[in-house]
Amino acid sequence: MGAAQPLQIPDKSQAAVAMAGPSQLLFRGHLNPEGYGFPLIRKPFQLPAPVDQVSEFLEGLSEESLVLEDRWQDGEMGHGQDSTFSDPSGGELAVQWPLPPAQPITTERRLRLGVMASGSGSNFEALVQACQTGHLSAEVELLIVNNPNAGALERAKRLGIPSLVLDHRLYGSRQELDQALVARFKAAQVDLVVMAGWMRIVTDTLIQAYPERLINIHPSLLPSFRGAKAIRQALEAGVTLTGCTAHLVELEVDSGQVLVQAAVPVLTGDSEESLSERIHRQEHRILPLSVQIAAKRIGLLDQG
Ligand code: GRF
């Protein structure tokens, strides 16, 4: 075994663990049933080997990064090939954990957000919470649901967020529904619109009204498993790794520029419910982050 190379982390606060190069450090078993982290692909970097030098490396991490060490206690770290581990990138992927900012973001600018939901609205609530804690410099101005029974409505009431129902059955076409959505969001002067579990296909009417400003959350690592049954499809396909994706919306369903992804392992015996629950937990983390990224991309928030 050669001498360990120092780990080069481009941004310590953002990086905790990487898998790269021929002498890979792999996690044996399940690192953390909640997810491996966010595969924001940056420049791959090499972890030191053998594994005992990794603990020295861990000790040298900044306080912020050490938060992640807690998450590793469930997992056993191993070195070398491990058949229980599925690295979708074939060793080229640097898996990073972008941490939420240690401090609430202080900026003059607060984004105005519109949210669309059809179901329980847990992602909507995660967005509101990120705004309330200051981890996202934004305000949810309006929630629109297409289904009067959507649980998201109850959440909006509890959270004090204005909401309204645009029942899709009352509109003659998808375009007409989207026109109504646009009219309401324009009246609320929102900067970005988030589809947080919107189970309707959207049209150019909405997409053109919010170019680069319309975000969707989907429960798979796109482009795998598009469509409404992504979690079931992942289970049926027998993949060992799935996750969620926040992306910009294009006309083709579940396509468009990826903003953030989080990978979630499929555990033995997982049901749709159990897997969905763990994917949801990651969605709640990446969705606020994706809003921030989308806003920075188009200069609505400073790059800093
Ligand atoms: C999420 O899994 C999202 O990815 C999908 O719909 C689900 C919405 O969940 N598009 P919730 O209503 O936010 O709890």
Short mmCIF file of C-alpha atoms and ligand atoms in Angstrom, two decimals:
data_model
loop_
_atom_site.label_atom_id
_atom_site.label_comp_id
_atom_site.label_asym_id
_atom_site.label_seq_id
_atom_site.Cartn_x
_atom_site.Cartn_y
_atom_site.Cartn_z
CA MET A 1 0.00 0.00 0.00
CA GLY A 2 1.53 3.34 -1.03
CA ALA A 3 1.72 6.38 1.17
CA ALA A 4 -1.58 8.09 1.63
CA GLN A 5 -2.11 11.16 -0.44
CA PRO A 6 -3.61 14.10 1.35
CA LEU A 7 -7.24 14.52 0.59
CA GLN A 8 -7.94 17.52 -1.55
CA ILE A 9 -11.29 18.97 -0.79
CA PRO A 10 -12.23 21.94 -2.88
CA ASP A 11 -14.57 23.28 -0.26
CA LYS A 12 -14.33 21.71 3.17
CA SER A 13 -17.68 22.88 4.35
CA GLN A 14 -19.34 21.15 1.44
CA ALA A 15 -17.46 17.92 1.23
CA ALA A 16 -17.35 15.02 3.57
CA VAL A 17 -16.73 11.86 1.71
CA ALA A 18 -15.72 10.91 -1.74
CA MET A 19 -15.27 7.78 -3.68
CA ALA A 20 -12.90 8.04 -6.54
CA GLY A 21 -9.98 6.49 -8.28
CA PRO A 22 -8.68 2.95 -8.39
CA SER A 23 -8.05 2.53 -4.68
CA GLN A 24 -11.54 3.31 -3.65
CA LEU A 25 -12.80 3.60 -0.19
CA LEU A 26 -16.18 2.03 -0.09
CA PHE A 27 -18.75 1.84 2.58
CA ARG A 28 -19.67 -1.67 3.50
CA GLY A 29 -23.29 -2.32 4.25
CA HIS A 30 -25.45 0.68 4.50
CA LEU A 31 -23.70 3.83 5.40
CA ASN A 32 -26.82 5.50 6.52
CA PRO A 33 -30.28 4.26 5.74
CA GLU A 34 -31.39 7.82 5.21
CA GLY A 35 -29.23 8.31 2.21
CA TYR A 36 -25.69 8.63 0.99
CA GLY A 37 -25.86 12.31 0.38
CA PHE A 38 -26.05 14.57 -2.56
CA PRO A 39 -24.21 13.45 -5.62
CA LEU A 40 -23.40 16.91 -6.79
CA ILE A 41 -20.75 15.92 -9.22
CA ARG A 42 -17.71 18.03 -8.83
CA LYS A 43 -14.11 17.23 -9.45
CA PRO A 44 -13.55 13.73 -8.06
CA PHE A 45 -10.95 13.47 -5.37
CA GLN A 46 -9.18 10.61 -3.66
CA LEU A 47 -9.62 9.43 -0.14
CA PRO A 48 -6.53 8.35 1.74
CA ALA A 49 -5.90 4.65 2.03
CA PRO A 50 -5.62 2.40 3.97
CA VAL A 51 -8.72 2.87 5.93
CA ASP A 52 -7.11 3.63 9.31
CA GLN A 53 -5.68 6.81 7.85
CA VAL A 54 -9.19 7.86 7.04
CA SER A 55 -9.98 8.20 10.72
CA GLU A 56 -7.04 10.59 11.04
CA PHE A 57 -8.53 12.49 8.19
CA LEU A 58 -11.91 12.54 9.88
CA GLU A 59 -10.36 13.94 13.04
CA GLY A 60 -8.89 16.74 10.99
CA LEU A 61 -12.18 17.81 9.52
CA SER A 62 -13.72 21.10 10.41
CA GLU A 63 -16.40 21.19 13.07
CA GLU A 64 -19.04 21.62 10.42
CA SER A 65 -17.95 18.51 8.60
CA LEU A 66 -17.76 16.52 11.80
CA VAL A 67 -21.49 16.69 12.06
CA LEU A 68 -21.39 14.12 9.34
CA GLU A 69 -19.33 11.73 11.38
CA ASP A 70 -22.37 11.02 13.52
CA ARG A 71 -24.13 9.81 10.47
CA TRP A 72 -21.36 7.38 9.74
CA GLN A 73 -21.62 5.51 12.99
CA ASP A 74 -24.32 3.25 11.59
CA GLY A 75 -22.06 2.18 8.80
CA GLU A 76 -18.90 0.19 8.80
CA MET A 77 -16.23 1.46 6.54
CA GLY A 78 -14.40 -1.02 4.41
CA HIS A 79 -11.69 -0.84 1.83
CA GLY A 80 -11.76 -2.41 -1.58
CA GLN A 81 -14.46 -3.94 -3.66
CA ASP A 82 -17.63 -4.85 -1.88
CA SER A 83 -20.42 -6.60 -3.63
CA THR A 84 -23.07 -5.10 -1.36
CA PHE A 85 -22.19 -1.62 -2.44
CA SER A 86 -23.46 -0.17 -5.64
CA ASP A 87 -21.55 2.76 -6.96
CA PRO A 88 -23.57 3.99 -9.91
CA SER A 89 -20.71 5.99 -11.28
CA GLY A 90 -18.26 3.08 -11.47
CA GLY A 91 -15.88 4.89 -9.15
CA GLU A 92 -15.90 8.24 -10.88
CA LEU A 93 -18.41 9.89 -8.68
CA ALA A 94 -17.58 12.19 -5.83
CA VAL A 95 -20.43 12.01 -3.40
CA GLN A 96 -20.71 15.14 -1.39
CA TRP A 97 -22.92 16.30 1.37
CA PRO A 98 -23.67 19.93 1.00
CA LEU A 99 -24.59 20.93 4.51
CA PRO A 100 -27.30 23.41 5.16
CA PRO A 101 -25.70 26.71 6.03
CA ALA A 102 -24.48 26.75 9.65
CA GLN A 103 -26.02 30.17 10.11
CA PRO A 104 -29.26 31.48 8.68
CA ILE A 105 -28.59 33.32 5.45
CA THR A 106 -28.54 37.06 5.90
CA THR A 107 -29.41 38.82 2.71
CA GLU A 108 -31.54 41.77 1.81
CA ARG A 109 -33.28 39.82 -0.90
CA ARG A 110 -36.09 37.47 -0.02
CA LEU A 111 -37.41 35.40 -2.88
CA ARG A 112 -41.13 35.25 -3.38
CA LEU A 113 -42.19 31.65 -3.99
CA GLY A 114 -45.31 30.06 -5.42
CA VAL A 115 -45.91 26.38 -4.65
CA MET A 116 -48.11 23.85 -6.44
CA ALA A 117 -49.14 20.61 -4.73
CA SER A 118 -51.61 17.77 -5.22
CA GLY A 119 -51.01 15.59 -2.18
CA SER A 120 -49.95 15.60 1.42
CA GLY A 121 -47.70 18.64 1.00
CA SER A 122 -44.76 17.54 3.11
CA ASN A 123 -42.38 19.11 0.58
CA PHE A 124 -44.37 22.32 0.68
CA GLU A 125 -44.01 22.35 4.46
CA ALA A 126 -40.27 21.68 4.21
CA LEU A 127 -39.96 24.77 2.01
CA VAL A 128 -41.93 26.88 4.43
CA GLN A 129 -39.78 25.66 7.31
CA ALA A 130 -36.56 26.44 5.43
CA CYS A 131 -37.89 29.97 4.91
CA GLN A 132 -38.89 30.31 8.54
CA THR A 133 -35.55 29.15 9.89
CA GLY A 134 -33.75 31.46 7.49
CA HIS A 135 -31.98 28.63 5.68
CA LEU A 136 -33.68 29.78 2.52
CA SER A 137 -33.97 33.49 1.99
CA ALA A 138 -37.52 33.30 0.74
CA GLU A 139 -41.17 33.49 1.58
CA VAL A 140 -43.91 31.19 0.30
CA GLU A 141 -46.49 33.67 -0.96
CA LEU A 142 -49.10 31.27 -2.26
CA LEU A 143 -49.90 27.56 -2.35
CA ILE A 144 -52.15 26.30 -5.13
CA VAL A 145 -53.60 22.79 -5.06
CA ASN A 146 -55.58 21.10 -7.83
CA ASN A 147 -57.40 18.81 -5.47
CA PRO A 148 -59.69 20.10 -2.73
CA ASN A 149 -58.76 17.14 -0.53
CA ALA A 150 -55.01 17.70 -0.72
CA GLY A 151 -53.43 17.48 2.72
CA ALA A 152 -51.25 20.42 1.69
CA LEU A 153 -54.23 22.73 2.26
CA GLU A 154 -54.40 21.83 5.95
CA ARG A 155 -50.70 22.43 6.28
CA ALA A 156 -51.05 25.85 4.64
CA LYS A 157 -53.76 26.80 7.13
CA ARG A 158 -51.64 25.69 10.05
CA LEU A 159 -48.60 27.52 8.71
CA GLY A 160 -50.50 30.67 7.84
CA ILE A 161 -49.69 30.52 4.13
CA PRO A 162 -52.30 31.81 1.65
CA SER A 163 -53.71 28.96 -0.39
CA LEU A 164 -56.32 28.26 -3.01
CA VAL A 165 -57.80 25.38 -4.96
CA LEU A 166 -57.80 25.37 -8.76
CA ASP A 167 -59.67 22.15 -9.36
CA HIS A 168 -58.36 20.71 -12.63
CA ARG A 169 -61.77 19.12 -13.34
CA LEU A 170 -63.25 22.56 -13.79
CA TYR A 171 -60.93 23.48 -16.66
CA GLY A 172 -61.45 22.51 -20.29
CA SER A 173 -57.79 21.78 -20.99
CA ARG A 174 -54.36 21.61 -19.40
CA GLN A 175 -53.55 25.01 -20.96
CA GLU A 176 -56.56 26.60 -19.32
CA LEU A 177 -55.58 25.29 -15.92
CA ASP A 178 -52.04 26.54 -16.47
CA GLN A 179 -53.33 29.96 -17.52
CA ALA A 180 -55.21 30.18 -14.25
CA LEU A 181 -52.09 29.15 -12.33
CA VAL A 182 -50.00 31.78 -14.09
CA ALA A 183 -52.59 34.48 -13.44
CA ARG A 184 -52.63 33.71 -9.72
CA PHE A 185 -48.87 33.48 -9.39
CA LYS A 186 -48.35 36.70 -11.37
CA ALA A 187 -50.85 38.45 -9.12
CA ALA A 188 -48.88 37.20 -6.11
CA GLN A 189 -45.68 38.47 -7.79
CA VAL A 190 -43.73 35.29 -7.24
CA ASP A 191 -40.15 34.96 -8.51
CA LEU A 192 -40.09 31.19 -8.72
CA VAL A 193 -42.66 28.42 -8.75
CA VAL A 194 -42.09 25.03 -7.13
CA MET A 195 -44.03 21.94 -8.14
CA ALA A 196 -43.96 20.12 -4.80
CA GLY A 197 -45.82 16.96 -5.71
CA TRP A 198 -47.99 18.37 -8.52
CA MET A 199 -49.55 15.37 -10.19
CA ARG A 200 -50.65 17.07 -13.42
CA ILE A 201 -48.71 17.39 -16.65
CA VAL A 202 -47.89 21.04 -17.24
CA THR A 203 -47.85 22.88 -20.56
CA ASP A 204 -45.78 25.55 -22.24
CA THR A 205 -48.18 28.13 -20.84
CA LEU A 206 -46.71 27.65 -17.37
CA ILE A 207 -43.18 26.83 -18.47
CA GLN A 208 -42.85 29.95 -20.65
CA ALA A 209 -44.26 32.14 -17.90
CA TYR A 210 -41.47 31.03 -15.54
CA PRO A 211 -38.43 30.25 -17.68
CA GLU A 212 -35.61 28.75 -15.56
CA ARG A 213 -37.85 29.48 -12.59
CA LEU A 214 -40.09 26.43 -12.47
CA ILE A 215 -38.79 23.62 -10.25
CA ASN A 216 -40.07 20.07 -9.83
CA ILE A 217 -39.24 17.41 -7.27
CA HIS A 218 -39.25 13.79 -8.37
CA PRO A 219 -38.68 10.63 -6.29
CA SER A 220 -35.91 8.99 -8.33
CA LEU A 221 -32.45 9.72 -9.59
CA LEU A 222 -33.47 11.08 -12.96
CA PRO A 223 -33.23 10.19 -15.76
CA SER A 224 -34.08 6.80 -14.22
CA PHE A 225 -37.72 6.06 -13.40
CA ARG A 226 -39.68 8.94 -14.80
CA GLY A 227 -43.42 9.16 -14.27
CA ALA A 228 -45.89 8.76 -11.46
CA LYS A 229 -44.72 5.36 -10.16
CA ALA A 230 -41.03 6.02 -9.74
CA ILE A 231 -40.60 4.34 -6.37
CA ARG A 232 -42.45 1.20 -7.42
CA GLN A 233 -40.44 1.07 -10.62
CA ALA A 234 -37.18 1.30 -8.68
CA LEU A 235 -38.24 -1.58 -6.41
CA GLU A 236 -39.35 -3.69 -9.38
CA ALA A 237 -36.11 -3.02 -11.23
CA GLY A 238 -34.14 -4.29 -8.22
CA VAL A 239 -31.79 -1.32 -8.05
CA THR A 240 -29.85 -0.92 -4.82
CA LEU A 241 -29.65 2.82 -5.06
CA THR A 242 -32.34 5.31 -5.90
CA GLY A 243 -33.13 8.77 -4.62
CA CYS A 244 -34.71 12.05 -5.59
CA THR A 245 -34.09 14.88 -7.98
CA ALA A 246 -34.99 18.56 -7.96
CA HIS A 247 -34.85 19.90 -11.50
CA LEU A 248 -36.02 22.68 -13.77
CA VAL A 249 -39.16 21.85 -15.69
CA GLU A 250 -39.28 21.27 -19.42
CA LEU A 251 -42.11 20.11 -21.60
CA GLU A 252 -41.02 16.49 -21.52
CA VAL A 253 -42.19 15.03 -18.21
CA ASP A 254 -39.49 14.66 -15.55
CA SER A 255 -36.75 16.05 -17.71
CA GLY A 256 -34.88 19.36 -17.53
CA GLN A 257 -31.75 20.65 -15.88
CA VAL A 258 -30.94 18.79 -12.66
CA LEU A 259 -30.42 21.17 -9.75
CA VAL A 260 -29.81 18.78 -6.83
CA GLN A 261 -30.03 15.04 -6.33
CA ALA A 262 -29.84 12.89 -3.23
CA ALA A 263 -29.14 9.18 -3.35
CA VAL A 264 -31.04 6.79 -1.08
CA PRO A 265 -30.16 3.11 -0.73
CA VAL A 266 -32.82 0.48 -1.25
CA LEU A 267 -32.74 -1.76 1.80
CA THR A 268 -33.57 -5.45 1.89
CA GLY A 269 -37.27 -5.84 2.55
CA ASP A 270 -38.11 -2.28 1.59
CA SER A 271 -41.74 -1.63 0.73
CA GLU A 272 -42.98 1.31 -1.30
CA GLU A 273 -43.92 2.98 1.98
CA SER A 274 -40.61 2.50 3.74
CA LEU A 275 -38.57 3.57 0.74
CA SER A 276 -40.86 6.49 0.05
CA GLU A 277 -40.46 7.67 3.63
CA ARG A 278 -36.68 7.75 3.36
CA ILE A 279 -36.81 9.41 -0.06
CA HIS A 280 -39.15 12.04 1.34
CA ARG A 281 -36.67 12.89 4.07
CA GLN A 282 -34.07 13.62 1.40
CA GLU A 283 -36.55 15.55 -0.71
CA HIS A 284 -37.16 17.84 2.22
CA ARG A 285 -33.46 18.62 2.30
CA ILE A 286 -32.82 19.10 -1.39
CA LEU A 287 -35.90 21.05 -2.37
CA PRO A 288 -35.02 24.24 -0.44
CA LEU A 289 -31.45 23.86 -1.63
CA SER A 290 -32.61 23.60 -5.24
CA VAL A 291 -34.55 26.85 -4.92
CA GLN A 292 -31.43 28.55 -3.74
CA ILE A 293 -29.40 27.08 -6.60
CA ALA A 294 -32.00 28.00 -9.21
CA ALA A 295 -32.18 31.56 -7.87
CA LYS A 296 -28.40 31.95 -7.93
CA ARG A 297 -28.21 30.58 -11.47
CA ILE A 298 -30.31 33.44 -12.76
CA GLY A 299 -28.97 36.12 -10.46
CA LEU A 300 -31.97 36.40 -8.14
CA LEU A 301 -29.70 35.66 -5.21
CA ASP A 302 -26.02 36.51 -4.87
CA GLN A 303 -23.58 33.74 -5.69
CA GLY A 304 -21.97 33.94 -2.23
C1 GRF B 1 -42.92 13.52 -3.64
O1 GRF B 1 -42.39 12.24 -3.50
C2 GRF B 1 -42.47 14.13 -4.94
O2 GRF B 1 -41.23 13.70 -5.35
C3 GRF B 1 -43.51 13.65 -5.90
O3 GRF B 1 -44.71 13.70 -5.16
C4 GRF B 1 -44.42 13.49 -3.79
C5 GRF B 1 -45.08 14.59 -3.01
O4 GRF B 1 -45.04 14.36 -1.63
N1 GRF B 1 -43.52 14.43 -7.10
P1 GRF B 1 -45.57 15.44 -0.61
O5 GRF B 1 -47.03 15.75 -1.00
O6 GRF B 1 -44.72 16.66 -0.70
O7 GRF B 1 -45.50 14.79 0.73
#
